[in-house]
XYZ file of C-alpha atoms in Angstrom:
468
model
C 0.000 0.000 0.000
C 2.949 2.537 0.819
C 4.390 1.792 -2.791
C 1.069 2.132 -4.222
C 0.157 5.529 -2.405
C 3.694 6.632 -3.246
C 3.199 6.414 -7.173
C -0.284 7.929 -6.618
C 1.227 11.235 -5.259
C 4.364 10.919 -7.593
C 3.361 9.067 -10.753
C 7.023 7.869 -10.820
C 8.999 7.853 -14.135
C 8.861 4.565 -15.857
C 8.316 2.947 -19.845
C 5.224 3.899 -20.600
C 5.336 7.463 -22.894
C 3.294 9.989 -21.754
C 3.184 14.188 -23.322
C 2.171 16.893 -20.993
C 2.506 20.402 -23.362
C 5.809 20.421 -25.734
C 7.784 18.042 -23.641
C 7.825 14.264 -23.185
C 8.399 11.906 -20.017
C 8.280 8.168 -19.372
C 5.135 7.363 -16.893
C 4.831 3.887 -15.079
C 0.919 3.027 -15.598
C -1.158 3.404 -12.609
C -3.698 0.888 -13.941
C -0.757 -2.055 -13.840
C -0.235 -1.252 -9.893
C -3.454 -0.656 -8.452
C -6.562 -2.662 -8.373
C -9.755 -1.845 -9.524
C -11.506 -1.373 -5.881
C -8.739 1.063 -4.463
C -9.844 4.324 -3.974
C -7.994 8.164 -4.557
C -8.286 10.241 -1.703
C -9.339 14.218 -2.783
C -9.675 17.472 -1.519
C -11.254 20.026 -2.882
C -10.122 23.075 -2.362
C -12.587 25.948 -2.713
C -16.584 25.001 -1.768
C -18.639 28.274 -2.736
C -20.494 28.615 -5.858
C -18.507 26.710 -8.680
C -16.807 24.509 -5.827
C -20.147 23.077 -4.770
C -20.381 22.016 -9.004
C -17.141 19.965 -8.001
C -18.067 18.698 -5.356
C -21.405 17.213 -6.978
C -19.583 15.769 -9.887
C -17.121 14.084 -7.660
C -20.025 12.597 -5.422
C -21.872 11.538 -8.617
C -19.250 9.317 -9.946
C -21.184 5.952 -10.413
C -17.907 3.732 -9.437
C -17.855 4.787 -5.585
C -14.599 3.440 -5.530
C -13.286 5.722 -8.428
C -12.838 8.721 -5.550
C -13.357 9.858 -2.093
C -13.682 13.536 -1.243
C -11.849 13.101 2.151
C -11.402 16.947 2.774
C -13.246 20.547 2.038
C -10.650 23.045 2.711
C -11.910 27.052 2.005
C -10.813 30.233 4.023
C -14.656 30.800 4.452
C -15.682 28.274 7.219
C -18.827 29.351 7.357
C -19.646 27.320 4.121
C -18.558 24.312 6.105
C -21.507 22.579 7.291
C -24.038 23.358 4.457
C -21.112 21.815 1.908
C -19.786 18.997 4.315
C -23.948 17.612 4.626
C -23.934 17.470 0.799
C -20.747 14.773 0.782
C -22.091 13.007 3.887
C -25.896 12.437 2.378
C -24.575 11.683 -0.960
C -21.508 9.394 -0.043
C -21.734 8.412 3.784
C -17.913 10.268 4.293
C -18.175 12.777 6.456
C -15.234 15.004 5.396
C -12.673 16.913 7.336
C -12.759 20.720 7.315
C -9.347 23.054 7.070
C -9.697 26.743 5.966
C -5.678 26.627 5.392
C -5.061 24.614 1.723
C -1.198 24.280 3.214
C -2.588 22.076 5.921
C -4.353 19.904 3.466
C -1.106 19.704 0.854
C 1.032 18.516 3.857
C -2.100 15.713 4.385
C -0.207 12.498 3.103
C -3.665 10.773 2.256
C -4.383 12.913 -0.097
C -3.659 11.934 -3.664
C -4.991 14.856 -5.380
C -6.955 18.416 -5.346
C -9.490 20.116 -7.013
C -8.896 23.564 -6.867
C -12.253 26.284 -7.508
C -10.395 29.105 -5.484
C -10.813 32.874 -7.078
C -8.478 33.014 -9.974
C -5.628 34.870 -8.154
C -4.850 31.353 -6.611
C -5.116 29.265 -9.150
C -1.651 28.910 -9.994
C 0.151 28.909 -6.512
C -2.558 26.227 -5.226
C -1.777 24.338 -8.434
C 2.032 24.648 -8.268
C 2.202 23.763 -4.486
C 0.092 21.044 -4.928
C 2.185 19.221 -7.603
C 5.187 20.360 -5.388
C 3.158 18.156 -2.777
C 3.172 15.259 -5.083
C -0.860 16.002 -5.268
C -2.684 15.204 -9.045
C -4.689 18.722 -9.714
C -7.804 19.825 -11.286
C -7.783 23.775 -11.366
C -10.790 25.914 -12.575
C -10.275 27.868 -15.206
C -9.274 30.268 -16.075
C -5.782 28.355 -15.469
C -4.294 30.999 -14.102
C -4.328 35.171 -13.477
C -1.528 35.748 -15.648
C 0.412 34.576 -18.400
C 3.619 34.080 -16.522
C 2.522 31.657 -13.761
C 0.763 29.901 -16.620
C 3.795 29.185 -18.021
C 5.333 28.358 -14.218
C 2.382 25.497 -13.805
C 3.264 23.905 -17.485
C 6.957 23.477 -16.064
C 5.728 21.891 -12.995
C 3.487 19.364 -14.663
C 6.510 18.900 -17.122
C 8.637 18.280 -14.319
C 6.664 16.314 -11.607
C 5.162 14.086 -14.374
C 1.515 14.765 -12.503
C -2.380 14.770 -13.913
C -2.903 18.332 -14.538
C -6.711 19.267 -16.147
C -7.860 22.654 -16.442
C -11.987 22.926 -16.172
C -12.892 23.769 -19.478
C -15.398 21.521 -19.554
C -17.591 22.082 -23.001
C -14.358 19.598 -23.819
C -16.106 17.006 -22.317
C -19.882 17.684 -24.215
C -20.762 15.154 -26.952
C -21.890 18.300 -29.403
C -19.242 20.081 -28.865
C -16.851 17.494 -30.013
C -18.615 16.626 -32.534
C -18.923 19.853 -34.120
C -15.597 19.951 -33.628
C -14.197 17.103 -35.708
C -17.049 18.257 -37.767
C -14.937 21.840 -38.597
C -11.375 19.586 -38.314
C -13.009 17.331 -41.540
C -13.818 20.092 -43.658
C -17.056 20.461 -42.944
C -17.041 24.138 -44.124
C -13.922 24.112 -45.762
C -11.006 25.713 -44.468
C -12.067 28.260 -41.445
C -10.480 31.469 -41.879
C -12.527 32.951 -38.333
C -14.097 32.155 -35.483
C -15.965 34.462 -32.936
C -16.761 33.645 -29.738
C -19.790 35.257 -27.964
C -20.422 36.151 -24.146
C -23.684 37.698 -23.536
C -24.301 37.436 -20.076
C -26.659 40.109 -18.691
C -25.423 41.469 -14.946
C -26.737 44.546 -13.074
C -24.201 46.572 -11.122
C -22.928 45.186 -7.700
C -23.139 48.863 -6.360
C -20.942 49.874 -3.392
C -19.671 49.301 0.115
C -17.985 51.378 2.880
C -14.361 48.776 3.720
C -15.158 47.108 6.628
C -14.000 44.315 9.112
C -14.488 41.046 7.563
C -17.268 38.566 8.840
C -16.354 36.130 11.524
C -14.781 32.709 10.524
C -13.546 34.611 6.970
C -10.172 34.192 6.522
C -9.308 36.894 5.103
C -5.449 37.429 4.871
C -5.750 33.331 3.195
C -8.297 34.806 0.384
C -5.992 37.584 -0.572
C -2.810 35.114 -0.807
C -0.991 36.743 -3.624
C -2.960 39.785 -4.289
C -1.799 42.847 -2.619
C -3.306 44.239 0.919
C -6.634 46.131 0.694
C -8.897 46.555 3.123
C -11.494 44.208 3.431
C -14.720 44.993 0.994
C -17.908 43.412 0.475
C -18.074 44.306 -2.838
C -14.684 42.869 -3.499
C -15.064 39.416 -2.068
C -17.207 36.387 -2.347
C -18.233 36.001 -5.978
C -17.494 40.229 -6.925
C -13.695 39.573 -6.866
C -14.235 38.295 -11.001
C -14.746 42.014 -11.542
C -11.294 43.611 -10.099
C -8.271 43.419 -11.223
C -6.193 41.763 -8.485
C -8.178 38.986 -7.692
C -10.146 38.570 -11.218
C -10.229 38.724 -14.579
C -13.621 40.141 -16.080
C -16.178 38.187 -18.117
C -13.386 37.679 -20.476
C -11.809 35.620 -18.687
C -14.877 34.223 -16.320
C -17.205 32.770 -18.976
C -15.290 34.286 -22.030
C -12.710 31.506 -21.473
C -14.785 28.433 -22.057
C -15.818 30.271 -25.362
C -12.254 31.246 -26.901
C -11.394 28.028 -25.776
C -14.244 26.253 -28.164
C -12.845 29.270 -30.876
C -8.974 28.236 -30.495
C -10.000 24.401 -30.319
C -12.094 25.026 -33.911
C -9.140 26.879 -35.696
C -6.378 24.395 -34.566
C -4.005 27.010 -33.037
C -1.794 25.750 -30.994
C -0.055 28.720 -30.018
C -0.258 32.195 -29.111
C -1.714 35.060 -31.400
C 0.730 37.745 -32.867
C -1.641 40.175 -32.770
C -4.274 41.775 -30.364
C -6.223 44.829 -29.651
C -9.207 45.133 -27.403
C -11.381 47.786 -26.292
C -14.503 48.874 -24.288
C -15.891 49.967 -20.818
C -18.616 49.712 -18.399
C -21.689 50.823 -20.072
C -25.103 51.136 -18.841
C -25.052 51.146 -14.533
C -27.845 53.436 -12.889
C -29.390 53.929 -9.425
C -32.202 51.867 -10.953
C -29.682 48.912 -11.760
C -28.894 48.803 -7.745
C -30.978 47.756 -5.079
C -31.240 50.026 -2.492
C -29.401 48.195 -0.175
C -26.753 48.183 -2.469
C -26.804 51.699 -3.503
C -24.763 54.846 -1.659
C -26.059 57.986 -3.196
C -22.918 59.964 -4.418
C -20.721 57.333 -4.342
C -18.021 56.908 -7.483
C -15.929 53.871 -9.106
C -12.903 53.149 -8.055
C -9.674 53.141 -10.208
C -8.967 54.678 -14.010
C -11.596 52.980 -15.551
C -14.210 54.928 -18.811
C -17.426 55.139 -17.248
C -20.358 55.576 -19.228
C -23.610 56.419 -17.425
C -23.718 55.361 -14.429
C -22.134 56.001 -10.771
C -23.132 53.329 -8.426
C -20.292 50.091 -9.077
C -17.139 49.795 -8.010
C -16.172 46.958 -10.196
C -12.833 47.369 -12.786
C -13.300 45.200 -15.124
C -15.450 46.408 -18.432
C -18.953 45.008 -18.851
C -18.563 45.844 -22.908
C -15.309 44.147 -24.072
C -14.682 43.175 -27.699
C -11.200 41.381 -28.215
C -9.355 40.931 -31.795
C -7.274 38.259 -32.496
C -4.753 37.361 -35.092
C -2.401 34.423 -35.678
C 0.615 34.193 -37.649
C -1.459 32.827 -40.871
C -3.734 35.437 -41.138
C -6.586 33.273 -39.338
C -8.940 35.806 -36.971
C -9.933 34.932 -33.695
C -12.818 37.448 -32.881
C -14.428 37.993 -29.070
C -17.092 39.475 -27.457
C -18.537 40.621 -23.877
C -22.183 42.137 -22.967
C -22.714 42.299 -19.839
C -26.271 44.653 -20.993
C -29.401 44.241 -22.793
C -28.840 42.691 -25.957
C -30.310 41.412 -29.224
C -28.889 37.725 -30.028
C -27.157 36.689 -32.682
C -26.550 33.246 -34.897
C -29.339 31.350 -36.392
C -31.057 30.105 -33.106
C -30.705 33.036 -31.223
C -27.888 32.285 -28.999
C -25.606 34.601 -26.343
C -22.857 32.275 -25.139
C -21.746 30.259 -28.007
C -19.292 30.456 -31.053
C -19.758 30.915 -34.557
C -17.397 29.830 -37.549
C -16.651 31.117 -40.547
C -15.090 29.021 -43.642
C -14.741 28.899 -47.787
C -17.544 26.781 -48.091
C -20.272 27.928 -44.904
C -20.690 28.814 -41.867
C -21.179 26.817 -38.370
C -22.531 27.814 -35.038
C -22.258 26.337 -31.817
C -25.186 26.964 -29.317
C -25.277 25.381 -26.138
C -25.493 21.605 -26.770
C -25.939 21.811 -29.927
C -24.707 23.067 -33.300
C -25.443 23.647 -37.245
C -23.760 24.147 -40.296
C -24.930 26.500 -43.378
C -23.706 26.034 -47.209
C -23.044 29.362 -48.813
C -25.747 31.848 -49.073
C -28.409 28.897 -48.080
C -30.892 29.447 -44.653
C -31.160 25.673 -43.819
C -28.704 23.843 -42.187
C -27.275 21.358 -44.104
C -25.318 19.521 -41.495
C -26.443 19.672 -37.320
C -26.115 17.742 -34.151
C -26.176 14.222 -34.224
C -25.160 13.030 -30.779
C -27.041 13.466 -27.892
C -26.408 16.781 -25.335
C -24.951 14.596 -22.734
C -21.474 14.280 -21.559
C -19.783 10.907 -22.784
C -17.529 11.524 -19.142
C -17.492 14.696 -17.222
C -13.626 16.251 -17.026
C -14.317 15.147 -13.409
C -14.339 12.018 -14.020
C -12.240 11.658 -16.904
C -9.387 13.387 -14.049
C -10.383 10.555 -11.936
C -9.477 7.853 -14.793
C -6.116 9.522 -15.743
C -4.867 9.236 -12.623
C -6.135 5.551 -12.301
C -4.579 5.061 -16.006
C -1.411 7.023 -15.780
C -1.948 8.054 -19.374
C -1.918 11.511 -19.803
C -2.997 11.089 -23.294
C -6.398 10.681 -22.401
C -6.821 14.254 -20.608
C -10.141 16.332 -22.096
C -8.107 19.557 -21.440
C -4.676 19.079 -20.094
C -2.489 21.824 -18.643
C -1.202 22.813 -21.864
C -4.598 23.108 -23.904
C -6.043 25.137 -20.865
C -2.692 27.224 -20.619
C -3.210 28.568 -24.777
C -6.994 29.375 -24.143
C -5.990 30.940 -20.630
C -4.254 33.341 -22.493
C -6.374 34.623 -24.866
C -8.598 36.543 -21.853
C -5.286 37.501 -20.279
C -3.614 38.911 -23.756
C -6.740 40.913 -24.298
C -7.357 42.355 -21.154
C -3.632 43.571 -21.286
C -4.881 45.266 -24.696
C -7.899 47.021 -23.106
C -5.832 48.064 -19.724
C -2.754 50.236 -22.027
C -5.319 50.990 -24.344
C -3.462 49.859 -28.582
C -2.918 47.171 -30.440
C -0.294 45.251 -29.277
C 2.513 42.272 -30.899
C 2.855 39.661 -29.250
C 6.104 37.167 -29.580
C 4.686 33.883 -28.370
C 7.840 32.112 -28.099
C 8.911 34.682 -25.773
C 6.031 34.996 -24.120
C 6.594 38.654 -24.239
C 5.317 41.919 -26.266
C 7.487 43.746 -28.824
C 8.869 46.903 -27.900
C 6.241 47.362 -25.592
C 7.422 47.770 -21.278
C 4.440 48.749 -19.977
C 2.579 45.391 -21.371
C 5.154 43.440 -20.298
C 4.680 44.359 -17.001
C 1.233 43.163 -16.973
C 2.084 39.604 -17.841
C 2.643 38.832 -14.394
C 2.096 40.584 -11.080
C 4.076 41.333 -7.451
C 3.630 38.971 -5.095
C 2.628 39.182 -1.489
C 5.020 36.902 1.236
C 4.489 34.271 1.499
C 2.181 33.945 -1.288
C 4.652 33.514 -4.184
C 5.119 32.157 -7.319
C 8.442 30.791 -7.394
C 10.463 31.451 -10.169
C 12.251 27.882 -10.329
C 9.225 25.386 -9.836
């Protein structure tokens, strides 16, 4: 059992080939030294809002000896007993409880993590984790910036772990198969691809700083973002919309939509080209309810502000982001957060359309279509059911059993490429041009001031380490 556990937490190098991103390492297959009834020990890290969607998937697993969610570790222990009841009713485990993920890394039971922390912690969580020998499943986006991106790639690369990032319309029978659809020639060669996020969301309004609640860890949530006084309107779910501990719709829901766009065009690698723009269109005392609302109150930070004077949020709530690879192909993106008419055949707000010599496809939810030329009926649509063949749950779960990293719905390098899309653009909108990227630098052209947005200052100890 020691041996076993060992490889587990390790996945020691052996004969069997396995790829993680550009570089290749020999695995020893985890199938060949476990047996079928022995269980992986997880922790999820992260139990509010999208963590609770983990948390289901992992208690849903049919084979209840696939997994066993051991521990729930967030810095808000007041979610504790509402989540722990949900593992206990649906699995008989009653889980432990830590608030401190460090506590839960140094837990030698615990074969891997899955991590649904705000996206400032994605990558340290991740990166300590495979440090701690721990398999990981992060949320996506896979990390806040490009350069600790790039940090977590080198420590899958070098620790030989299961790495999957949660894009998980990877893992939808459509989507695939709309995919290979486009990959066959479906509608001849695709020359563009837009991806659409049109998520209506009224202003958060504002809040005087204030002490945080009781049993809120506070100083843990922050972890590598910079000190600022504790706000409501900063924390639990509004921290998407600032720029320390989020990063915008773009990168919320926008990523599981450029990563369908990227996915359809084949591009393996970074844009050369990118210019975004927008603002935050649209807020008004009526948008606020009066709870929420401090007369005279005003945004914080250099943001355009169109409209309105009652949220404090950073991030823009109109974003459109331009992409272009080395080929000439065009990546197109866009944010509503507003009213809005829809667009595509079937009237759809988060989805992706396609563009090629011969047609057009569109992607809508679970399902998709195809149009020849000029025509109005589809000439080619969904053929497999809406369902999920495996969720990227439990397709984590089976890597890890298998020890083939080959069979990964979205390993750490596919999430890393779509990551960065969000990330390049926002970078755009934030200095305000067009800017050239050099992907195999991972660094703009003649351009400081971008370049120092591709990765952030640390607070002690919450650091990124440079050698990983």
């Amino acid at each position: 059992m020691t041996k076993r556990r060992e490889f587990i937490k390790k996945t020691a190098l052996g004969s069997a080939g396995v790829t993680i991103g550009a570089m290749a390492f020999s695995a020893k297959s985890y199938g060949s030294i476990i047996g079928s009834n022995d269980r992986i020990h997880l922790a999820q890290i992260g139990i509010r809002n999208q963590g609770t969607v983990h948390i289901d998937n992992y208690c849903n697993i049919k084979d209840s000896h696939n997994v066993t969610l051991n521990v729930l570790c967030d810095t808000d222990e007041n979610l504790f007993d509402a989540k722990a009841k949900i593992v206990s009713e649906k699995t008989g485990v009653k889980p432990k409880l830590e608030w401190d993920l460090r506590k839960v890394l140094d837990n030698e039971e615990i074969d891997a993590v899955s991590i649904a922390t705000p996206n400032h912690w994605h990558a340290l969580a991740s990166i300590w984790a495979m440090q701690a020998g721990k398999h990981v499943y992060v949320e996506k986006p896979a990390s806040h910036n490009i350069w600790e991106g790039r940090k977590m790639i080198q420590a899958a690369q070098k620790t030989g772990l299961t790495v999957q990032v949660g894009l998980t319309n990877r893992s939808y029978n459509n989507v695939r198969e709309a995919i290979q659809f486009l990959h066959e020639g479906g509608i001849g060669k695709v020359y563009m691809a837009r991806a659409l996020t049109f998520k209506l969301r009224n202003s958060y309004g504002t809040a005087e700083n204030s002490r945080p609640p009781e049993g809120f860890h506070y100083d843990q949530w922050l972890g590598p973002a910079l000190y600022r006084p504790y706000n409501d309107k900063r924390s639990h779910y509004n921290w998407h919309w600032y720029w320390d501990t989020g990063n915008g719709d773009s990168g919320n829901t926008g990523t599981h939509q450029l990563d369908i766009a990227r996915w359809g065009l084949q591009k393996n690698e970074h844009p050369e080209t990118i210019y975004s723009m927008g603002g935050i269109y649209g807020f008004n005392l009526d948008d606020c309810l009066p709870e929420n609302c401090t007369p005279g109150t005003r945004v914080y930070g250099d943001v355009n502000t169109y409209g309105h004077d009652k949220s404090a949020q950073e991030t823009p709530n109109i974003q459109t982001g331009l992409f272009k690879y080395a080929d000439g192909t065009m990546l197109e993106y866009e944010a509503r957060g507003r009213y809005t008419n829809h667009e595509g055949s079937g009237g759809q707000e988060v989805g992706n359309l396609f563009y090629g010599e011969d047609g057009w496809l569109e992607i809508s939810g679970n399902s998709w279509r195809a149009f020849h030329h000029r025509e109005t009926q589809p000439f080619a649509s969904s053929k497999a059911n809406g369902e999920q063949t495996a969720t990227l749950y439990s397709n984590f779960i089976e890597t890890i059993r298998s020890g083939d990293h080959k069979m990964l719905q979205c390993d750490m390098h596919e999430g890393f490429y779509s990551t960065a899309l969000p990330l390049l653009a926002n970078i755009s909108y934030r200095v305000k041009r067009e800017l050239k990227f050099m992907g195999d630098y991972e660094r703009f052209a003649n351009d400081s001031e971008a370049d120092t947005m591709l990765s952030r200052i640390y607070r002690e100890p919450y650091v990124v380490p440079d050698k990983v």
